[in-house]
Every structure is written in structure tokens, then in C-alpha cells.
CSV table of N, CA, C and O in Angstrom, one decimal:
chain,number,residue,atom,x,y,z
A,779,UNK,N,-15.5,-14.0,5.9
A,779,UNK,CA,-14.8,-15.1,6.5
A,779,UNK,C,-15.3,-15.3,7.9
A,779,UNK,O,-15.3,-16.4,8.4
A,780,UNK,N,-15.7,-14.3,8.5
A,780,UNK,CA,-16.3,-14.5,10.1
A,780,UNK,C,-17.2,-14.9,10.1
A,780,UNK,O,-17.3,-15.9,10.9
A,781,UNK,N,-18.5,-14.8,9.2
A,781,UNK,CA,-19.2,-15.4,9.6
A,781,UNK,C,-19.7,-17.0,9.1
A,781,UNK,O,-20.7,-17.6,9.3
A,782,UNK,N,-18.5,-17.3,8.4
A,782,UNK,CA,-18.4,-18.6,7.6
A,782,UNK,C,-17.7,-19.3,8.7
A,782,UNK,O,-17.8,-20.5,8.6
A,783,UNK,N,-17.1,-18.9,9.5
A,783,UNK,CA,-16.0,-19.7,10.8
A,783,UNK,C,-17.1,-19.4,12.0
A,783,UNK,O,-16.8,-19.6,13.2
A,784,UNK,N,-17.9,-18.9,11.6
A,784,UNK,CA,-18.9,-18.6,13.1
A,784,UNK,C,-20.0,-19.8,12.7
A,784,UNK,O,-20.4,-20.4,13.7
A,785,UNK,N,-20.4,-20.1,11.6
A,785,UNK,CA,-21.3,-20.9,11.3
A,785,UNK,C,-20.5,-22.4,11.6
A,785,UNK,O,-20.8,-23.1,12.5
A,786,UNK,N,-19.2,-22.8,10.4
A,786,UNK,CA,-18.8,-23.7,10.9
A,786,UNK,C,-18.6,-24.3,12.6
A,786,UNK,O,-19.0,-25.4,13.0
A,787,UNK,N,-17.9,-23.2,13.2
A,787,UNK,CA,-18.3,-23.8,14.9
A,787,UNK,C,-19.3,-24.0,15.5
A,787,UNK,O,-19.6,-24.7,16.4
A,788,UNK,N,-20.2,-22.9,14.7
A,788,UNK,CA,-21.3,-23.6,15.5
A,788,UNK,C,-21.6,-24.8,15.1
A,788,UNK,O,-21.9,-25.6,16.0
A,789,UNK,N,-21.6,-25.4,14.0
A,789,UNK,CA,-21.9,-27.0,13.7
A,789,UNK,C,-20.8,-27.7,14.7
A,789,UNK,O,-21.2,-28.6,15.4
A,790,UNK,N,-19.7,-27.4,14.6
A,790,UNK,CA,-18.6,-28.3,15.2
A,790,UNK,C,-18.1,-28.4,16.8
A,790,UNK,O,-17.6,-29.3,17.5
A,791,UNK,N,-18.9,-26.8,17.1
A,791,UNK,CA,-19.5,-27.4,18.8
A,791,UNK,C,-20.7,-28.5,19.1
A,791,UNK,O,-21.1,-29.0,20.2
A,792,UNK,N,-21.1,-28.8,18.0
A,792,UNK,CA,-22.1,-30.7,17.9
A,792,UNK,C,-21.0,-31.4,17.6
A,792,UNK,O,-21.3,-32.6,17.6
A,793,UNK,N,-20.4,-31.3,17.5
A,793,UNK,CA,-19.2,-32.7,16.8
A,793,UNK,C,-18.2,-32.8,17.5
A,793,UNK,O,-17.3,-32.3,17.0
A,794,UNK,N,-18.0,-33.5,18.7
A,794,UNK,CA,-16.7,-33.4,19.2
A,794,UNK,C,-15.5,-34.4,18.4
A,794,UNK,O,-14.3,-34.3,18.3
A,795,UNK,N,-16.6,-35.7,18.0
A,795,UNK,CA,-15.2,-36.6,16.8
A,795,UNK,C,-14.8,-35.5,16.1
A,795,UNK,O,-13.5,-35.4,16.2
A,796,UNK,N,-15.5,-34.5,15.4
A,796,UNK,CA,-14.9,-34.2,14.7
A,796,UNK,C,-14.0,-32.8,14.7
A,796,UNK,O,-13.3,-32.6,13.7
A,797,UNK,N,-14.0,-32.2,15.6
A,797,UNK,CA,-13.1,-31.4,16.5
A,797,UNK,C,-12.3,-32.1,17.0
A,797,UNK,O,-11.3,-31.4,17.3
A,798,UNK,N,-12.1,-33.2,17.3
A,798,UNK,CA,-10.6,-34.7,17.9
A,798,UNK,C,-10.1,-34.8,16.2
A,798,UNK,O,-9.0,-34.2,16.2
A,799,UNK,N,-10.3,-35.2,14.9
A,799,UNK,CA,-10.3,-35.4,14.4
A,799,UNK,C,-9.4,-33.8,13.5
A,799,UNK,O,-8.4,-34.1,12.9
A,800,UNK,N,-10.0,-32.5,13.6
A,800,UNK,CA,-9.0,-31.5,13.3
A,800,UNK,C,-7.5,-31.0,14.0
A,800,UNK,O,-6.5,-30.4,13.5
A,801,UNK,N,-7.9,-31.5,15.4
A,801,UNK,CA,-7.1,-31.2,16.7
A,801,UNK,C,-5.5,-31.2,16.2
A,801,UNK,O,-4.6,-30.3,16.2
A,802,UNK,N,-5.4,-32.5,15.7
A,802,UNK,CA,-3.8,-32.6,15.1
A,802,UNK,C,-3.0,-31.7,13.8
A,802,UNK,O,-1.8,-31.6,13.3
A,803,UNK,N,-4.3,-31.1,13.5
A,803,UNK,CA,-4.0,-30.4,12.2
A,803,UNK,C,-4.1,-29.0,12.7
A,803,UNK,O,-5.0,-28.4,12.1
A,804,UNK,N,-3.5,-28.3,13.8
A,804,UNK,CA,-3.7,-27.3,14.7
A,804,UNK,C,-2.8,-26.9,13.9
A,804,UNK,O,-2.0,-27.7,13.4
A,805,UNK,N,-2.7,-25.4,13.5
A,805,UNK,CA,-1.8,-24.5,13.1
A,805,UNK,C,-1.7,-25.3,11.4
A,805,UNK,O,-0.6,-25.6,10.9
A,806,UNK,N,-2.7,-25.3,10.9
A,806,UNK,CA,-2.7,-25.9,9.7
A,806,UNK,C,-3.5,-24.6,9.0
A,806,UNK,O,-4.4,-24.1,9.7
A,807,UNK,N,-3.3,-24.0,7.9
A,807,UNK,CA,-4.5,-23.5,6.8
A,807,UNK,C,-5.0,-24.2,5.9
A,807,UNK,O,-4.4,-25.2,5.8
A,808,UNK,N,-6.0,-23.9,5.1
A,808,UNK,CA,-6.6,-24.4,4.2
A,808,UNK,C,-7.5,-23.0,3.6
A,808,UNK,O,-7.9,-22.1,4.2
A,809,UNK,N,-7.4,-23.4,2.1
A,809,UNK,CA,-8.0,-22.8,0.9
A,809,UNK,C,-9.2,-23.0,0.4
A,809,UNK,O,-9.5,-24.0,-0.4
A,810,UNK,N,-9.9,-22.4,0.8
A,810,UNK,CA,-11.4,-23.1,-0.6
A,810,UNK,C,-11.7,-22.0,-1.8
A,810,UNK,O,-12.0,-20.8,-1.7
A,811,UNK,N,-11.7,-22.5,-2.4
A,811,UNK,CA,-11.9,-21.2,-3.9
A,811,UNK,C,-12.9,-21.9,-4.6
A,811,UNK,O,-12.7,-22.9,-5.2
A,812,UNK,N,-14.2,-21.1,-4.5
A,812,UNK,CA,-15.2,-21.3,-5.3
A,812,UNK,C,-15.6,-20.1,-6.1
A,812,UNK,O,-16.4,-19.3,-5.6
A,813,UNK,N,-15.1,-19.8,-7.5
A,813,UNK,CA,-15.1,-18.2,-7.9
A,813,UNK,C,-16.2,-18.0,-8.2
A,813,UNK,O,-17.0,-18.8,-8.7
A,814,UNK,N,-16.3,-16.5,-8.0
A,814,UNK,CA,-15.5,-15.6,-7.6
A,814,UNK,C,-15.3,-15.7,-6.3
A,814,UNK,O,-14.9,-14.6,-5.9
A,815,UNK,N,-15.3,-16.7,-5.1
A,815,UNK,CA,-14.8,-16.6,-3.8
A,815,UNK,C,-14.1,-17.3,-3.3
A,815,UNK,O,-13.9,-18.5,-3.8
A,816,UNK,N,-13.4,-16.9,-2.2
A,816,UNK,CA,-12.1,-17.8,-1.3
A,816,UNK,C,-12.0,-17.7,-0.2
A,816,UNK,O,-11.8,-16.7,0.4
A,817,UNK,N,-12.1,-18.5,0.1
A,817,UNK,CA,-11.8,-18.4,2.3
A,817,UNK,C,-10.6,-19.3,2.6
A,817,UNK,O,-10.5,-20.3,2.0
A,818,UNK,N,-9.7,-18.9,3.5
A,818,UNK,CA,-8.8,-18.7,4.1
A,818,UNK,C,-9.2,-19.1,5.4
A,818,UNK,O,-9.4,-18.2,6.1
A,819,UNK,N,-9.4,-20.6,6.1
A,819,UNK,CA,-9.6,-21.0,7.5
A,819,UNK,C,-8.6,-21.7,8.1
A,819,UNK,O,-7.9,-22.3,7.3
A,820,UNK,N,-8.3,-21.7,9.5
A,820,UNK,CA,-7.0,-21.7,9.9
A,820,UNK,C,-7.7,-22.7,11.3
A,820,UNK,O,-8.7,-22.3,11.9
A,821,UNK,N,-6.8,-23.8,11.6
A,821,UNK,CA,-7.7,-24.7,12.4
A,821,UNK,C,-6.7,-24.7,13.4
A,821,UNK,O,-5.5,-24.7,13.2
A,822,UNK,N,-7.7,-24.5,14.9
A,822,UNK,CA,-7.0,-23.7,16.3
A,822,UNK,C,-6.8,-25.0,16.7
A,822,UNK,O,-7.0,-26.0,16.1
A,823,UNK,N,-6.0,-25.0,18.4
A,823,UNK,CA,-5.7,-26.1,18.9
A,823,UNK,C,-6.8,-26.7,20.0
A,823,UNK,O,-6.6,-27.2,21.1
A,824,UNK,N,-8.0,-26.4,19.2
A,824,UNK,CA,-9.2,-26.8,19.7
A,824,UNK,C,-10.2,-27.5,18.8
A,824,UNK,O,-11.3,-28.0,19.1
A,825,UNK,N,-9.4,-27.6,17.6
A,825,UNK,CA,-10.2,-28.4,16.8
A,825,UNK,C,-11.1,-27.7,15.6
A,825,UNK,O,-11.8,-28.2,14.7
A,826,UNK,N,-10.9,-25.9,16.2
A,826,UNK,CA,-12.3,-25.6,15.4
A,826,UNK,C,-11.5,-24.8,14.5
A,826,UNK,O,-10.3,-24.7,14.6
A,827,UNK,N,-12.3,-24.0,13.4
A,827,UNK,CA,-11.9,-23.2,12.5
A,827,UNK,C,-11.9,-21.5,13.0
A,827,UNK,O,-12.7,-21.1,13.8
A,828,UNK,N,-11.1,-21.1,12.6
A,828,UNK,CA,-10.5,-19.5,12.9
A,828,UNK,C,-10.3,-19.1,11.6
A,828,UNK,O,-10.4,-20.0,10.7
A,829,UNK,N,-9.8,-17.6,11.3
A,829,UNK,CA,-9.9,-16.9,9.9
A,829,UNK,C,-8.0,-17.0,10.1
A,829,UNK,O,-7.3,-17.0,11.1
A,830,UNK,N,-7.7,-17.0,8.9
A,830,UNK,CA,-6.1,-17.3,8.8
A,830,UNK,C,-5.8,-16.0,7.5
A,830,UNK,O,-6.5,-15.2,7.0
A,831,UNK,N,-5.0,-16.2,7.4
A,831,UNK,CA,-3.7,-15.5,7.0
A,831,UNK,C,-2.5,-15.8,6.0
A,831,UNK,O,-1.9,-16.5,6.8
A,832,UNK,N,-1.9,-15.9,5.1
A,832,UNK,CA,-0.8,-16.4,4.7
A,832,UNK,C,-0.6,-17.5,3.5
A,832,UNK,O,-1.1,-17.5,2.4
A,833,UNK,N,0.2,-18.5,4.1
A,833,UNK,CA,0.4,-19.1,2.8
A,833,UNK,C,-0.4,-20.5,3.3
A,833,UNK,O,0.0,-20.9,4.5
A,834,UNK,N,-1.4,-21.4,2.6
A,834,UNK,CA,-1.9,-22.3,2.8
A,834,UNK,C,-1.4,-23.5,2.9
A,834,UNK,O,-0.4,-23.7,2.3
A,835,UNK,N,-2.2,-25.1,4.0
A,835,UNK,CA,-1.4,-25.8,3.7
A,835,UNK,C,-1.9,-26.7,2.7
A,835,UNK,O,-1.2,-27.6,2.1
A,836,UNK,N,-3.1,-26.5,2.4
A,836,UNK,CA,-3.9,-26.9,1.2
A,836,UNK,C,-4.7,-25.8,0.2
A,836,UNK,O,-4.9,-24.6,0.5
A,837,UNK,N,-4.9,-26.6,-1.0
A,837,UNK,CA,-5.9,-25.7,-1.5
A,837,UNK,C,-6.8,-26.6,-2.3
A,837,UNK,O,-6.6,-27.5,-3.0
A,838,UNK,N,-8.0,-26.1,-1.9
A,838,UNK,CA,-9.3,-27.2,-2.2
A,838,UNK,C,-9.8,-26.0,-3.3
A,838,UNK,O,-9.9,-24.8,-3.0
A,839,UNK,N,-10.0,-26.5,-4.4
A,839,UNK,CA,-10.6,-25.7,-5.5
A,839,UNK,C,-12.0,-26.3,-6.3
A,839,UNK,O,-11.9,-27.1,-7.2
A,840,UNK,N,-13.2,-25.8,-5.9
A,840,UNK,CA,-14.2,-26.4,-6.2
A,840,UNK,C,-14.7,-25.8,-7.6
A,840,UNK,O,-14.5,-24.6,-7.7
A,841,UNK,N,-15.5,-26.4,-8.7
A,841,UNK,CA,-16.1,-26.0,-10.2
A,841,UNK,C,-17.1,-25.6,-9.5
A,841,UNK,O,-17.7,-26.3,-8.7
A,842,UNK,N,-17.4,-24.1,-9.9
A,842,UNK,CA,-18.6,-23.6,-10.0
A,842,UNK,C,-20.0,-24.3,-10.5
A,842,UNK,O,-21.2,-24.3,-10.1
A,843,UNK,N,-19.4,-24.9,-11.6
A,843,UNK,CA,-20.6,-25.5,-12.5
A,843,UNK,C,-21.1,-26.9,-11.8
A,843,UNK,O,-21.9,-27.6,-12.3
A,844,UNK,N,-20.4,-27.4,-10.4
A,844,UNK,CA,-21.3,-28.1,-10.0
A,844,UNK,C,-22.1,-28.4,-8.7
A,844,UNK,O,-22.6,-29.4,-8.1
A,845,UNK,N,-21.9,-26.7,-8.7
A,845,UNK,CA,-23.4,-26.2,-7.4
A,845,UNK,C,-24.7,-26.6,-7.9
A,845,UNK,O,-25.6,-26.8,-7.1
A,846,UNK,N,-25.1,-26.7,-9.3
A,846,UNK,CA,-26.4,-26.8,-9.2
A,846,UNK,C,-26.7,-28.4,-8.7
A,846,UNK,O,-27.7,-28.5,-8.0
A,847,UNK,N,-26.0,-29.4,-9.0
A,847,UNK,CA,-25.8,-31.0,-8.6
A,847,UNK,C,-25.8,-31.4,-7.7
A,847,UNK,O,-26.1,-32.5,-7.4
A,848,UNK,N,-25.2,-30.2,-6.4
A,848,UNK,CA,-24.7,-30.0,-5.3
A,848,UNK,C,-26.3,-30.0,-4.2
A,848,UNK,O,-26.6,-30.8,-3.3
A,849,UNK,N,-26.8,-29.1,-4.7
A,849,UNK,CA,-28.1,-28.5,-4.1
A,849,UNK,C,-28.8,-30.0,-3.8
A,849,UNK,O,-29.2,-30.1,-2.6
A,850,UNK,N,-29.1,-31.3,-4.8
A,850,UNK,CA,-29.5,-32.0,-4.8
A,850,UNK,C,-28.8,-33.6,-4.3
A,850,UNK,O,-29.3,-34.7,-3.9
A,851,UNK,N,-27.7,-33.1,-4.6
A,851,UNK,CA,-27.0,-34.3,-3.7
A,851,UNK,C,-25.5,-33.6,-3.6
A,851,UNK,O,-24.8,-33.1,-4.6
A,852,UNK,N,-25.2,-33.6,-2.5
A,852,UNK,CA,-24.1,-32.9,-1.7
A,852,UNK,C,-22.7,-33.3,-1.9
A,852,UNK,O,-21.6,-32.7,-1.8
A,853,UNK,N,-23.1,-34.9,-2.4
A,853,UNK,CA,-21.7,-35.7,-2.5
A,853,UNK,C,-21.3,-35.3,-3.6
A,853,UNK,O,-20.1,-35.6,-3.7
A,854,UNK,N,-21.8,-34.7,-4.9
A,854,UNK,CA,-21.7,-34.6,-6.4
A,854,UNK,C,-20.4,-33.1,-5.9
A,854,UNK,O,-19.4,-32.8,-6.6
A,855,UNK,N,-20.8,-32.4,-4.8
A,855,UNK,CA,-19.9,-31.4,-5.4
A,855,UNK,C,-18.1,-32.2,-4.7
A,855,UNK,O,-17.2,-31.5,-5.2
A,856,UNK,N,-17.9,-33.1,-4.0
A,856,UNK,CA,-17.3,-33.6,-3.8
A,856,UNK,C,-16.7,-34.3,-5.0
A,856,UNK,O,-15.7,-34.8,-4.7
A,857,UNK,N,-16.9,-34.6,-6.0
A,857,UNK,CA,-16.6,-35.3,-7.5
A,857,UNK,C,-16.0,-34.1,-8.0
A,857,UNK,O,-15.1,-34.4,-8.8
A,858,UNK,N,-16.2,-32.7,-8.0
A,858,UNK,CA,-15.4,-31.9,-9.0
A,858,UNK,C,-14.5,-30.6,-7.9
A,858,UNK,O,-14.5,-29.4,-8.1
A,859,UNK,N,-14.2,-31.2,-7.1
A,859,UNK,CA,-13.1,-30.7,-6.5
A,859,UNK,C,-11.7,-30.8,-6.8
A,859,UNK,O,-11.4,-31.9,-7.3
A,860,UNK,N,-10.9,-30.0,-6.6
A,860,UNK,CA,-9.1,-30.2,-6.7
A,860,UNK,C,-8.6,-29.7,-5.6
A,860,UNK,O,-8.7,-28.6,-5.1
A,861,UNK,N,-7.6,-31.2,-5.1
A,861,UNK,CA,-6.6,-30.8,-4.0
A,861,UNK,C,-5.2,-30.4,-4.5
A,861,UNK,O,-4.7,-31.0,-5.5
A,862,UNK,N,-4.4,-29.3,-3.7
A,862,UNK,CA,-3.3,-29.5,-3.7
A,862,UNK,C,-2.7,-29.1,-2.4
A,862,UNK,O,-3.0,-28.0,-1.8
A,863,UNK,N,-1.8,-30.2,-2.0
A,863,UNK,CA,-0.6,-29.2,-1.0
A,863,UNK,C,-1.0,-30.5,-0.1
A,863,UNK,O,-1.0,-31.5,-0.8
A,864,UNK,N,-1.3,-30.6,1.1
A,864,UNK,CA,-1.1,-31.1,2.5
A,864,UNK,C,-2.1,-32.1,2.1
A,864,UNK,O,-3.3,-31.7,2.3
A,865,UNK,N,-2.2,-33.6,1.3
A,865,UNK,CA,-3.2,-34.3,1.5
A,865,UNK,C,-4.0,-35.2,1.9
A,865,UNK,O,-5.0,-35.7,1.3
A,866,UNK,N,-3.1,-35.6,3.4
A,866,UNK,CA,-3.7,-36.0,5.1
A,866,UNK,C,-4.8,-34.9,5.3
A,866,UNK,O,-6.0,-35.1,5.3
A,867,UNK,N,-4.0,-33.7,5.6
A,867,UNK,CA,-5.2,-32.7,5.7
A,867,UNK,C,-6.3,-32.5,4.9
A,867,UNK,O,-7.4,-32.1,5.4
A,868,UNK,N,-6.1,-32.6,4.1
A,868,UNK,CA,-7.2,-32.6,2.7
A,868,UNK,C,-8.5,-33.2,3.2
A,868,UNK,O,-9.6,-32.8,3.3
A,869,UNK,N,-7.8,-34.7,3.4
A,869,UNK,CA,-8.7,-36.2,3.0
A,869,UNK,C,-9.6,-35.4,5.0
A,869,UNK,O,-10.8,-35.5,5.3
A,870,UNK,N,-8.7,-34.7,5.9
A,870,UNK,CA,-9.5,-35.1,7.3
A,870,UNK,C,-10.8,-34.0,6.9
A,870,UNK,O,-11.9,-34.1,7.4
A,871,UNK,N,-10.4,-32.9,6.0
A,871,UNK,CA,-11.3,-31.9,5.9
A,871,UNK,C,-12.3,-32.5,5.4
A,871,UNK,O,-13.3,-32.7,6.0
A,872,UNK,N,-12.2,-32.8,4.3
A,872,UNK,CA,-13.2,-33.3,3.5
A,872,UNK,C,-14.2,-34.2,4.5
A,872,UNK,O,-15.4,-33.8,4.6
A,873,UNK,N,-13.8,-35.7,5.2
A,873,UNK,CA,-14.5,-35.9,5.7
A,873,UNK,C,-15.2,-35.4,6.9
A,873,UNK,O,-16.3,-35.8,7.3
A,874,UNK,N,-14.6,-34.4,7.6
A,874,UNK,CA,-15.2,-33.2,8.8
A,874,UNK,C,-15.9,-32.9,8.2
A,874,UNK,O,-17.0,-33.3,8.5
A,875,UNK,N,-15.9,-31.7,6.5
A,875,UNK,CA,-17.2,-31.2,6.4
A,875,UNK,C,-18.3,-31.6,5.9
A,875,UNK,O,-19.2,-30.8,5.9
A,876,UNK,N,-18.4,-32.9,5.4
A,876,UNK,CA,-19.2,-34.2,5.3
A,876,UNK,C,-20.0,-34.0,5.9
A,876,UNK,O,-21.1,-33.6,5.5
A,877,UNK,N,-19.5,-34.3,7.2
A,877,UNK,CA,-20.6,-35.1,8.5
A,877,UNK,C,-20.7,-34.0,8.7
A,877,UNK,O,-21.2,-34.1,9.9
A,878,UNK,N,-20.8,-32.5,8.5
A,878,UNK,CA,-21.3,-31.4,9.5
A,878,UNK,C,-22.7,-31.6,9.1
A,878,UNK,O,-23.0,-32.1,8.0
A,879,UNK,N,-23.6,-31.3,10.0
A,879,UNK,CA,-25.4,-31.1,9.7
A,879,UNK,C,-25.5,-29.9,10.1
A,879,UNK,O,-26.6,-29.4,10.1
């Protein structure tokens, strides 16, 4: 998880919209489960991502089976995702990790 929240900031120290854009979702978590894996990121009152703990306020559940689609166009793995729980926060993640380069 550290070094998945070390990578993310570093993209998101380029993005200040998009650190303004998490800012309000401070003390928020979020879930990503791609199996066999899950990260647990927890967004500070700086906009950026930190390793969290606990019970989530989303959980973004992505199909494995559509990483290979993914590789070639990025938006395809965005088609076989599942939200549940907080989904303001959902929709701002999604677009934050969009625009990361």
C-alpha cells in the first residue's frame, strides 16, 4: 500500500485541481479490489492519498478479466467496475484517477 500512495502523490503533486477536487473528501476511505488484491487509501486534508484502516466509505470493485482491455485503452477498465457505499466520492475518484498521467 505505501508504495501505491507514494506513486499516487507523486502524480497528484502535478495536479493541484485535482488535490482541490479530493480536499472535501478529507477523512474519507476508499476500497479498490482487484483479486487477488485490495488497497485501503484514505484521503488527507491535503487532498492526497495516505494508507487507511477500517471500514470504507466506498468500495470500487474492479473484474480482473478486464485488464487485458485496460492495457490498450484505459477507459474499458472503467466499464467493468462496481461501486458501492459513498457515491459523490466514487464519481470524484474516478475522475481524479482519470486525469492522473
Amino acid at each position: 500500500a505505501r508504495a501505491a500512495v507514494r506513486v499516487l502523490n507523486r502524480l497528484l503533486d502535478r495536479e493541484e485541481s485535482a488535490r482541490e477536487r479530493l480536499k472535501p473528501f478529507a477523512g474519507r476511505t476508499a476500497r479498490f479490489e482487484l483479486p487477488p488484491f485490495t488497497l485501503l487509501l484514505g484521503v488527507d486534508e491535503t487532498g492526497r492519498f495516505m494508507g487507511a484502516t477500517g471500514a470504507a466509505s466506498v468500495t470500487i470493485s474492479v473484474d480482473p478479466a478486464a485488464l487485458p482491455a485496460a492495457m490498450l485503452d484505459p477507459t474499458a477498465l472503467m466499464r467493468n467496475v462496481r461501486l458501492s457505499g459513498d457515491a459523490e466520492f466514487a464519481q470524484v475518484l474516478s475522475q481524479v484517477l482519470q486525469r492522473l498521467r
